[in-house]
CSV table of C-alpha atoms and ligand atoms in Angstrom, one decimal:
chain,number,residue,atom,x,y,z
A,1,MET,CA,69.3,145.9,136.5
A,2,ASN,CA,68.8,145.3,140.0
A,3,PRO,CA,70.4,141.9,141.1
A,4,VAL,CA,67.8,140.5,143.5
A,5,VAL,CA,65.5,140.8,140.1
A,6,GLU,CA,67.8,139.3,138.3
A,7,GLN,CA,68.8,135.8,140.3
A,8,ASP,CA,64.3,135.7,140.9
A,9,ARG,CA,64.8,135.7,137.1
A,10,GLU,CA,67.5,133.1,136.4
A,11,LEU,CA,65.8,130.7,139.5
A,12,ASP,CA,62.5,131.5,137.4
A,13,LEU,CA,63.8,130.2,134.7
A,14,ILE,CA,65.3,126.8,136.6
A,15,GLU,CA,61.8,126.2,138.0
A,16,LYS,CA,60.1,126.8,134.2
A,17,ALA,CA,63.0,124.5,132.6
A,18,LYS,CA,62.1,121.8,135.2
A,19,HIS,CA,58.3,121.2,133.8
A,20,VAL,CA,59.5,121.3,130.5
A,21,LEU,CA,62.5,119.8,130.0
A,22,PRO,CA,63.6,116.3,131.3
A,23,GLY,CA,65.6,116.7,134.0
A,24,GLY,CA,64.9,120.4,133.5
A,25,SER,CA,67.9,120.7,131.3
A,26,PHE,CA,69.0,120.2,127.8
A,27,GLY,CA,71.0,116.6,128.8
A,28,ASN,CA,74.1,118.6,128.5
A,29,PHE,CA,75.2,120.5,131.7
A,30,ALA,CA,73.8,121.3,135.3
A,31,SER,CA,70.4,123.0,135.4
A,32,ASP,CA,71.0,125.2,137.9
A,33,ILE,CA,72.2,127.8,135.8
A,34,VAL,CA,71.1,129.4,132.5
A,35,ILE,CA,73.7,131.7,130.3
A,36,ARG,CA,72.7,134.8,129.3
A,37,GLU,CA,75.5,135.7,126.9
A,38,GLY,CA,78.9,135.1,126.6
A,39,ARG,CA,82.0,137.7,124.7
A,40,GLY,CA,85.6,136.9,124.2
A,41,GLY,CA,86.9,134.2,127.1
A,42,ARG,CA,83.9,135.0,129.4
A,43,VAL,CA,80.0,134.3,129.8
A,44,TRP,CA,77.5,135.6,132.3
A,45,ASP,CA,74.6,133.9,134.0
A,46,GLU,CA,71.1,135.1,133.5
A,47,SER,CA,71.6,136.5,137.6
A,48,GLY,CA,74.4,138.4,135.7
A,49,ARG,CA,77.4,136.7,137.6
A,50,GLU,CA,80.9,136.8,135.3
A,51,TYR,CA,82.8,133.6,134.7
A,52,VAL,CA,85.8,133.0,132.9
A,53,ASP,CA,84.7,130.5,130.3
A,54,PHE,CA,86.4,127.3,130.3
A,55,LEU,CA,83.0,125.7,129.2
A,56,LEU,CA,83.5,126.8,125.2
A,57,GLY,CA,80.7,125.7,124.5
A,58,SER,CA,81.7,122.5,125.1
A,59,GLY,CA,84.7,123.2,123.3
A,60,PRO,CA,83.2,125.5,119.7
A,61,MET,CA,84.5,129.0,121.0
A,62,LEU,CA,87.5,128.6,120.6
A,63,VAL,CA,88.3,132.5,119.4
A,64,GLY,CA,86.4,133.5,122.0
A,65,HIS,CA,82.2,134.0,122.3
A,66,ALA,CA,80.9,136.6,119.2
A,67,HIS,CA,84.2,137.5,118.2
A,68,PRO,CA,83.5,140.3,116.1
A,69,GLU,CA,84.7,138.7,112.4
A,70,VAL,CA,82.8,135.4,113.0
A,71,THR,CA,79.8,137.6,114.2
A,72,ALA,CA,79.9,139.6,110.8
A,73,ALA,CA,80.3,136.9,108.9
A,74,ALA,CA,77.5,134.7,109.9
A,75,GLN,CA,75.4,138.0,110.1
A,76,ALA,CA,76.0,138.7,105.9
A,77,ARG,CA,75.2,135.3,105.4
A,78,ILE,CA,71.8,135.8,108.3
A,79,ALA,CA,70.7,138.4,106.1
A,80,GLN,CA,71.1,136.4,102.6
A,81,GLY,CA,68.5,133.5,104.0
A,82,THR,CA,69.4,130.8,106.2
A,83,THR,CA,68.9,127.3,104.5
A,84,PHE,CA,68.7,126.2,101.0
A,85,PHE,CA,69.5,122.2,101.2
A,86,ALA,CA,71.3,123.2,97.9
A,87,ASN,CA,75.0,123.5,97.7
A,88,ASN,CA,76.2,127.1,98.6
A,89,ARG,CA,79.7,128.8,98.1
A,90,TYR,CA,80.4,128.6,101.8
A,91,GLY,CA,80.2,125.5,102.3
A,92,ILE,CA,82.3,124.4,99.3
A,93,GLU,CA,85.0,127.0,100.7
A,94,LEU,CA,85.3,125.3,103.7
A,95,ALA,CA,85.4,121.7,102.5
A,96,GLU,CA,88.3,123.5,100.4
A,97,ALA,CA,89.6,124.8,103.4
A,98,ILE,CA,89.3,121.5,105.6
A,99,ILE,CA,91.5,120.0,102.9
A,100,ALA,CA,93.8,122.2,102.5
A,101,ALA,CA,94.5,122.0,106.2
A,102,VAL,CA,94.1,118.3,107.4
A,103,PRO,CA,96.5,115.8,106.3
A,104,CYS,CA,93.8,112.8,105.3
A,105,ALA,CA,91.0,115.0,103.9
A,106,GLU,CA,90.4,114.3,100.0
A,107,GLN,CA,86.8,114.7,100.4
A,108,VAL,CA,84.2,116.3,102.5
A,109,ARG,CA,80.8,115.3,103.8
A,110,PHE,CA,79.0,117.2,105.9
A,111,VAL,CA,76.5,116.7,108.8
A,112,SER,CA,74.8,118.7,111.5
A,113,THR,CA,76.5,117.0,114.7
A,114,GLY,CA,79.7,115.1,115.9
A,115,SER,CA,77.6,111.9,116.6
A,116,GLU,CA,76.3,112.0,113.1
A,117,ALA,CA,79.7,112.2,112.0
A,118,ASP,CA,80.6,109.2,113.3
A,119,LEU,CA,78.3,107.4,113.0
A,120,TYR,CA,78.3,108.0,109.5
A,121,ALA,CA,82.1,107.2,109.4
A,122,MET,CA,82.3,104.1,110.7
A,123,ARG,CA,78.8,103.2,108.4
A,124,ALA,CA,81.7,104.2,105.4
A,125,ALA,CA,84.3,102.1,106.7
A,126,ARG,CA,81.8,99.0,106.6
A,127,ALA,CA,80.7,99.6,103.2
A,128,PHE,CA,84.3,100.2,102.0
A,129,THR,CA,85.4,96.9,103.7
A,130,LYS,CA,82.0,95.0,103.4
A,131,ARG,CA,83.1,93.9,107.1
A,132,ASP,CA,80.7,95.0,110.0
A,133,LYS,CA,82.8,94.8,113.3
A,134,ILE,CA,84.2,98.2,114.8
A,135,LEU,CA,87.4,98.1,117.7
A,136,LYS,CA,86.6,101.3,119.9
A,137,PHE,CA,88.2,102.2,123.1
A,138,GLU,CA,86.9,101.8,126.3
A,139,GLY,CA,85.8,105.5,127.4
A,140,GLY,CA,86.2,107.2,124.1
A,141,TYR,CA,83.4,109.6,123.0
A,142,HIS,CA,82.3,109.0,119.7
A,143,GLY,CA,78.7,110.9,120.2
A,144,MET,CA,75.4,109.0,120.6
A,145,SER,CA,74.8,106.3,118.1
A,146,ASP,CA,74.4,102.8,119.1
A,147,TYR,CA,77.5,102.1,118.2
A,148,SER,CA,79.1,105.0,120.1
A,149,LEU,CA,77.4,104.6,123.2
A,150,MET,CA,79.4,101.1,123.8
A,151,SER,CA,81.5,101.0,126.7
A,152,LEU,CA,81.9,105.0,127.1
A,153,ALA,CA,81.7,105.3,130.9
A,154,PRO,CA,81.0,101.9,132.0
A,155,LYS,CA,80.3,102.4,136.0
A,156,ARG,CA,81.2,98.9,136.4
A,157,PRO,CA,84.1,97.6,133.7
A,158,GLY,CA,83.7,94.4,132.3
A,159,ASN,CA,86.0,91.9,130.6
A,160,PHE,CA,87.9,93.5,127.2
A,161,PRO,CA,86.7,93.0,124.2
A,162,GLN,CA,83.1,93.1,125.6
A,163,PRO,CA,81.1,96.0,125.2
A,164,ILE,CA,79.0,97.4,127.8
A,165,PRO,CA,75.7,99.3,126.6
A,166,ASP,CA,75.9,102.3,128.4
A,167,SER,CA,72.3,103.5,127.1
A,168,ALA,CA,69.1,101.8,127.4
A,169,GLY,CA,67.6,101.0,123.8
A,170,ILE,CA,70.3,100.1,122.1
A,171,PRO,CA,70.1,96.5,120.3
A,172,LYS,CA,71.0,93.5,122.0
A,173,SER,CA,72.6,92.1,118.7
A,174,LEU,CA,75.1,94.9,118.9
A,175,ARG,CA,77.3,93.4,121.5
A,176,ASP,CA,78.4,91.5,118.8
A,177,GLU,CA,79.3,94.3,116.5
A,178,VAL,CA,81.8,95.9,118.8
A,179,LEU,CA,84.7,95.2,120.2
A,180,VAL,CA,86.7,96.9,122.9
A,181,ALA,CA,90.0,97.6,123.7
A,182,PRO,CA,91.7,100.2,126.4
A,183,PHE,CA,93.4,103.1,125.2
A,184,ASN,CA,97.1,103.4,125.0
A,185,ASP,CA,97.1,99.1,124.8
A,186,LEU,CA,98.8,98.5,121.7
A,187,ASP,CA,99.5,94.7,122.5
A,188,MET,CA,95.5,94.1,122.7
A,189,VAL,CA,94.4,96.1,119.8
A,190,ASN,CA,97.3,94.3,117.8
A,191,GLY,CA,95.7,90.6,119.1
A,192,LEU,CA,92.3,91.4,119.1
A,193,VAL,CA,93.6,92.9,115.1
A,194,ARG,CA,94.6,89.9,114.3
A,195,GLU,CA,92.2,87.4,115.4
A,196,GLN,CA,89.1,89.3,114.0
A,197,ARG,CA,90.6,90.9,110.6
A,198,ASP,CA,88.3,89.3,108.4
A,199,GLU,CA,85.3,91.1,110.5
A,200,LEU,CA,86.7,94.2,111.6
A,201,ALA,CA,85.7,97.4,109.3
A,202,GLY,CA,87.8,100.1,111.5
A,203,VAL,CA,89.0,101.6,114.4
A,204,ILE,CA,88.1,104.5,115.7
A,205,VAL,CA,89.9,106.4,118.4
A,206,GLU,CA,89.9,110.1,119.7
A,207,PRO,CA,93.5,110.7,118.9
A,208,MET,CA,94.3,112.1,122.5
A,209,GLN,CA,91.3,110.4,124.5
A,210,ARG,CA,89.2,112.9,126.5
A,211,ILE,CA,92.4,114.2,128.5
A,212,ILE,CA,94.8,111.4,128.0
A,213,PRO,CA,97.2,112.0,125.3
A,214,PRO,CA,98.8,109.1,123.5
A,215,ALA,CA,101.3,107.1,124.7
A,216,PRO,CA,104.7,107.5,122.6
A,217,GLY,CA,104.3,104.3,119.3
A,218,PHE,CA,100.5,104.0,120.2
A,219,LEU,CA,98.8,105.8,117.2
A,220,GLU,CA,101.9,104.7,115.3
A,221,GLY,CA,101.4,101.7,116.3
A,222,LEU,CA,97.6,101.8,115.2
A,223,ARG,CA,98.1,102.9,112.0
A,224,LYS,CA,100.9,100.0,111.5
A,225,VAL,CA,98.4,97.1,112.2
A,226,THR,CA,95.3,98.4,110.9
A,227,ALA,CA,97.0,99.4,107.4
A,228,GLU,CA,98.9,95.9,107.5
A,229,SER,CA,95.1,94.5,107.8
A,230,GLY,CA,93.4,96.4,105.3
A,231,ILE,CA,91.3,97.7,107.9
A,232,LEU,CA,90.4,101.6,107.9
A,233,LEU,CA,92.0,104.1,110.8
A,234,ILE,CA,89.1,106.6,111.9
A,235,PHE,CA,90.4,109.3,114.3
A,236,ASP,CA,87.7,111.4,115.6
A,237,GLU,CA,89.1,114.7,115.7
A,238,VAL,CA,85.3,116.4,116.9
A,239,VAL,CA,87.6,118.0,119.7
A,240,THR,CA,91.1,117.7,118.7
A,241,GLY,CA,90.4,119.1,114.5
A,242,PHE,CA,91.8,122.7,115.0
A,243,ARG,CA,92.5,122.8,118.6
A,244,LEU,CA,95.8,120.6,118.7
A,245,ALA,CA,97.0,122.6,115.9
A,246,TYR,CA,95.6,123.5,112.7
A,247,GLY,CA,95.8,120.3,110.9
A,248,GLY,CA,94.0,118.7,113.9
A,249,ALA,CA,95.9,115.9,115.8
A,250,GLN,CA,96.7,114.1,112.8
A,251,GLU,CA,99.4,116.9,112.0
A,252,TYR,CA,100.4,117.4,116.0
A,253,TYR,CA,101.2,113.8,116.8
A,254,GLY,CA,102.1,113.2,112.8
A,255,VAL,CA,100.1,110.2,112.4
A,256,VAL,CA,97.5,110.5,109.5
A,257,PRO,CA,94.3,107.8,109.5
A,258,ASP,CA,92.1,106.8,106.6
A,259,LEU,CA,88.9,109.0,107.6
A,260,CYS,CA,88.1,111.3,110.4
A,261,THR,CA,85.4,113.4,111.7
A,262,LEU,CA,85.0,117.2,112.9
A,263,GLY,CA,83.0,119.3,114.2
A,264,LYS,CA,83.1,122.0,116.9
A,265,VAL,CA,85.4,124.6,115.5
A,266,ILE,CA,84.4,124.2,112.2
A,267,GLY,CA,80.8,125.2,112.9
A,268,GLY,CA,82.2,128.4,114.3
A,269,GLY,CA,79.5,128.1,117.0
A,270,PHE,CA,76.4,127.1,114.6
A,271,PRO,CA,74.8,123.3,114.4
A,272,LEU,CA,77.8,122.2,111.4
A,273,ALA,CA,80.6,118.7,111.7
A,274,ALA,CA,82.1,116.4,108.9
A,275,ILE,CA,83.4,113.5,107.4
A,276,ALA,CA,86.7,113.8,105.8
A,277,GLY,CA,89.2,111.1,104.2
A,278,ARG,CA,90.4,108.9,101.3
A,279,ARG,CA,89.1,110.0,97.8
A,280,ASP,CA,88.3,106.2,97.4
A,281,ILE,CA,86.5,105.9,100.9
A,282,MET,CA,84.0,109.2,100.5
A,283,ALA,CA,83.2,107.5,97.1
A,284,HIS,CA,80.9,105.7,98.9
A,285,PHE,CA,78.6,108.8,99.6
A,286,ASP,CA,78.0,108.9,95.9
A,287,ARG,CA,76.2,106.6,93.7
A,288,ARG,CA,77.5,106.7,90.5
A,289,ALA,CA,81.3,106.4,91.6
A,290,VAL,CA,80.4,103.4,93.8
A,291,GLY,CA,76.8,101.7,91.8
A,292,ASP,CA,74.0,100.7,94.2
A,293,GLU,CA,75.8,97.8,96.1
A,294,GLY,CA,78.1,100.4,97.4
A,295,PHE,CA,76.4,103.2,98.0
A,296,LEU,CA,76.3,104.9,101.5
A,297,MET,CA,72.9,106.4,101.8
A,298,GLN,CA,73.3,110.4,103.6
A,299,VAL,CA,71.1,113.3,103.4
A,300,GLY,CA,70.3,116.2,106.5
A,301,THR,CA,68.2,119.2,105.6
A,302,LEU,CA,70.7,121.6,107.6
A,303,SER,CA,74.1,119.5,105.8
A,304,GLY,CA,76.7,122.0,105.0
A,305,ASN,CA,74.4,125.1,106.1
A,306,PRO,CA,75.9,128.7,105.2
A,307,VAL,CA,75.4,130.7,108.0
A,308,ALA,CA,77.4,128.3,110.2
A,309,ALA,CA,80.0,127.5,107.2
A,310,ALA,CA,80.6,131.2,106.8
A,311,ALA,CA,80.9,131.2,110.8
A,312,GLY,CA,83.6,128.0,110.5
A,313,LEU,CA,85.2,129.8,108.0
A,314,ALA,CA,85.8,132.7,109.5
A,315,THR,CA,86.8,130.9,112.2
A,316,LEU,CA,89.5,128.9,110.2
A,317,GLY,CA,90.6,132.4,108.9
A,318,ILE,CA,91.4,133.6,112.6
A,319,LEU,CA,93.3,130.4,113.8
A,320,LYS,CA,95.4,130.5,110.6
A,321,ARG,CA,97.1,133.9,111.2
A,322,PRO,CA,100.9,133.1,112.2
A,323,GLY,CA,100.8,133.2,116.1
A,324,ALA,CA,97.5,131.9,116.9
A,325,TYR,CA,98.5,128.2,118.2
A,326,ASP,CA,101.6,129.7,119.6
A,327,ARG,CA,99.1,132.3,122.0
A,328,LEU,CA,96.8,129.6,122.1
A,329,PHE,CA,99.5,126.9,123.8
A,330,ALA,CA,101.4,129.9,125.6
A,331,THR,CA,98.0,130.0,127.6
A,332,GLY,CA,97.4,126.8,128.1
A,333,ARG,CA,100.9,126.1,129.5
A,334,GLU,CA,100.2,128.6,132.1
A,335,LEU,CA,96.9,127.4,133.0
A,336,MET,CA,98.7,123.7,133.5
A,337,GLY,CA,101.5,124.9,135.7
A,338,THR,CA,99.9,127.1,137.4
A,339,LEU,CA,97.5,124.9,138.6
A,340,THR,CA,100.0,121.7,138.8
A,341,GLU,CA,101.8,124.2,141.2
A,342,LEU,CA,98.6,125.4,143.2
A,343,LEU,CA,97.6,121.4,143.7
A,344,ARG,CA,101.3,120.8,144.6
A,345,HIS,CA,101.6,123.7,146.9
A,346,ASN,CA,98.3,122.6,148.9
A,347,GLY,CA,99.2,119.5,149.4
A,348,VAL,CA,96.9,118.1,147.2
A,349,THR,CA,97.4,114.4,145.6
A,350,ALA,CA,96.6,115.4,141.6
A,351,GLN,CA,98.3,116.0,138.2
A,352,VAL,CA,96.9,117.6,135.2
A,353,THR,CA,96.6,115.9,132.5
A,354,GLY,CA,96.0,116.7,128.5
A,355,GLU,CA,97.5,119.0,126.0
A,356,PRO,CA,97.5,122.7,126.5
A,357,PRO,CA,94.4,123.1,124.7
A,358,LEU,CA,92.3,121.0,127.0
A,359,PHE,CA,93.4,119.5,130.2
A,360,ASP,CA,92.1,119.4,133.7
A,361,ALA,CA,93.0,117.6,137.1
A,362,VAL,CA,92.8,113.7,138.0
A,363,PHE,CA,92.9,114.0,141.8
A,364,SER,CA,94.8,110.3,142.0
A,365,GLY,CA,98.5,109.9,142.0
A,366,GLU,CA,98.5,106.9,139.8
A,367,PRO,CA,99.6,107.8,136.0
A,368,VAL,CA,96.3,107.8,133.4
A,369,ARG,CA,97.1,106.0,130.3
A,370,ASP,CA,93.4,105.0,130.3
A,371,TYR,CA,89.5,105.0,131.1
A,372,ARG,CA,90.3,102.6,134.2
A,373,GLY,CA,92.9,105.1,135.3
A,374,THR,CA,90.8,108.1,135.3
A,375,LEU,CA,88.7,105.6,137.4
A,376,LEU,CA,91.1,106.3,140.0
A,377,GLY,CA,90.7,109.6,140.3
A,378,ASN,CA,88.7,110.8,143.3
A,379,THR,CA,85.3,112.0,141.2
A,380,ASP,CA,83.9,113.7,144.3
A,381,MET,CA,87.2,115.7,144.9
A,382,LEU,CA,86.3,116.9,141.4
A,383,ARG,CA,83.0,117.5,141.9
A,384,ARG,CA,83.3,119.6,145.2
A,385,PHE,CA,86.5,121.7,142.8
A,386,ASN,CA,84.6,122.4,139.8
A,387,ALA,CA,81.6,123.7,142.4
A,388,LEU,CA,84.1,125.9,144.4
A,389,LEU,CA,85.3,127.3,140.8
A,390,ARG,CA,81.8,128.1,139.9
A,391,GLU,CA,81.2,129.9,142.9
A,392,ARG,CA,84.6,132.0,142.1
A,393,GLY,CA,83.5,132.6,138.4
A,394,VAL,CA,84.7,130.4,136.9
A,395,LEU,CA,82.8,127.9,134.5
A,396,LYS,CA,84.3,124.5,133.3
A,397,GLY,CA,82.8,121.3,132.1
A,398,GLU,CA,82.7,118.4,134.4
A,399,SER,CA,86.1,117.1,133.1
A,400,LYS,CA,87.7,119.6,130.9
A,401,TYR,CA,88.7,122.9,130.3
A,402,TYR,CA,88.8,124.0,127.2
A,403,VAL,CA,91.2,126.8,126.4
A,404,SER,CA,90.1,130.0,124.2
A,405,LEU,CA,92.6,132.3,121.5
A,406,ALA,CA,91.0,134.9,123.8
A,407,HIS,CA,91.6,134.3,126.8
A,408,THR,CA,93.5,137.0,128.4
A,409,SER,CA,95.9,137.2,130.9
A,410,ASP,CA,93.2,138.8,133.1
A,411,ASP,CA,91.2,135.7,132.9
A,412,ILE,CA,94.1,133.9,133.8
A,413,ARG,CA,94.9,135.8,136.8
A,414,HIS,CA,91.2,135.5,138.1
A,415,THR,CA,91.7,131.9,137.4
A,416,ARG,CA,94.9,131.6,139.6
A,417,GLU,CA,93.2,133.6,142.3
A,418,ALA,CA,89.8,131.1,141.9
A,419,TRP,CA,91.9,128.2,142.1
A,420,ALA,CA,94.2,129.3,145.0
A,421,SER,CA,91.1,129.5,147.1
A,422,ALA,CA,88.9,126.9,146.2
A,423,LEU,CA,92.2,124.3,147.0
A,424,GLU,CA,92.5,125.8,150.6
A,425,GLU,CA,89.3,125.2,150.9
A,426,LEU,CA,89.0,122.0,149.4
A,427,ALA,CA,92.4,120.9,151.3
A,428,GLY,CA,90.7,122.7,154.3
A,429,GLY,CA,87.9,120.8,154.1
B,501,LIG,C1,85.5,113.1,120.5
B,501,LIG,C2,84.0,113.4,120.3
B,501,LIG,N1,83.1,113.2,119.4
B,501,LIG,C3,81.8,113.5,119.1
B,501,LIG,C4,81.4,114.3,119.6
B,501,LIG,C5,79.3,114.5,119.1
B,501,LIG,O1,79.6,115.7,118.7
B,501,LIG,P1,78.0,116.5,118.9
B,501,LIG,O2,78.0,116.5,120.6
B,501,LIG,O3,78.4,117.5,117.9
B,501,LIG,O4,76.8,115.3,118.2
B,501,LIG,C6,82.1,114.9,121.1
B,501,LIG,C7,81.0,115.9,121.5
B,501,LIG,O5,81.3,116.6,122.5
B,501,LIG,C8,83.4,114.5,121.5
B,501,LIG,O6,84.2,115.1,122.0
């Protein structure tokens, strides 16, 4: 098609979106781009512009867009009906695959989004311990529930452990139910847990918080203090599950929580997420096992959806093949190393942080150990760098590169050239 016509069509869509969507977007990403299609490690916008894609749908497309095996698995299911509410074979088999892979998983409850999974995991901790409070970390992302939106991204951080709501519409009373600590600060966690052990139900943590890896001993310390105090440890593995290793961050870092949440990769690009964990905790989802008093009500129209479960199973099948994670990590390491080198070469003060399957640059020379460390980074510079990269055919989220098994040496080469040219402009201007 004529490129001018294609560009007009994208501009038309962007205009239309402004009328029908608040902020002109689905709320997730910039409103000035409309993605038409994706294949492997690349996507195309409605104007026909091609990008090396490090957004990866915000993470689910670990094996690449439109992977033929995932597509075939989903298409086969679609032809047989797309949702039943009742149990289906694919959801049962996916639960089995998760239990075989993820160290803490003895049973699984499916939901549709990571937000829901986190909301129910925290509720399960409250049902199990019969206590109300949850400790989370400043800057930790656990979806959009009232609890999770405490101190996710406070503009003006407050005093620990007071939570700061990040959204309008959160009941004031909830401020008494959430404690907030800095990620990687075991001393503060130990103090808070010991002080409030009779009221705390659980500690929820992203084992790698956004792109900040845990300091040596931090996750082990959380495990120890929670176990000693009868408080549940919840790993939010919506991002890290099946990404840092086949068994997720708990395999990668060698610390096993009581409960975890999963999403993104396990749905193969369809809406599916899960709570998984110890059988005695998961029993609270079963009225017959725990009685009316302990029962945690949980129902969802699309839970365990067969198309999503089949796509997830096909995705896990690909990831399970020998060498898959070696390849993913090799690609990620090469990208991280190249970016580090180019930043240095251009005299830009920055560091590349994360793990090979997901990372980004923080434009700061100070060590980044927690949310406040990321605030020291020059976010205007990051934004400008991201924009320059988009102009050069590299698409990414605000503060993350998601690496795909489908990224090729050609994608890496294109990215290196885009980085080099964007950094030259950034450093010069
Ligand atoms: C660590 C983490 N937890 C939970 C969620 C929420 O998942 P969803 O967007 O599927 O609700 C996300 C989403 O990005 C996430 O990164």
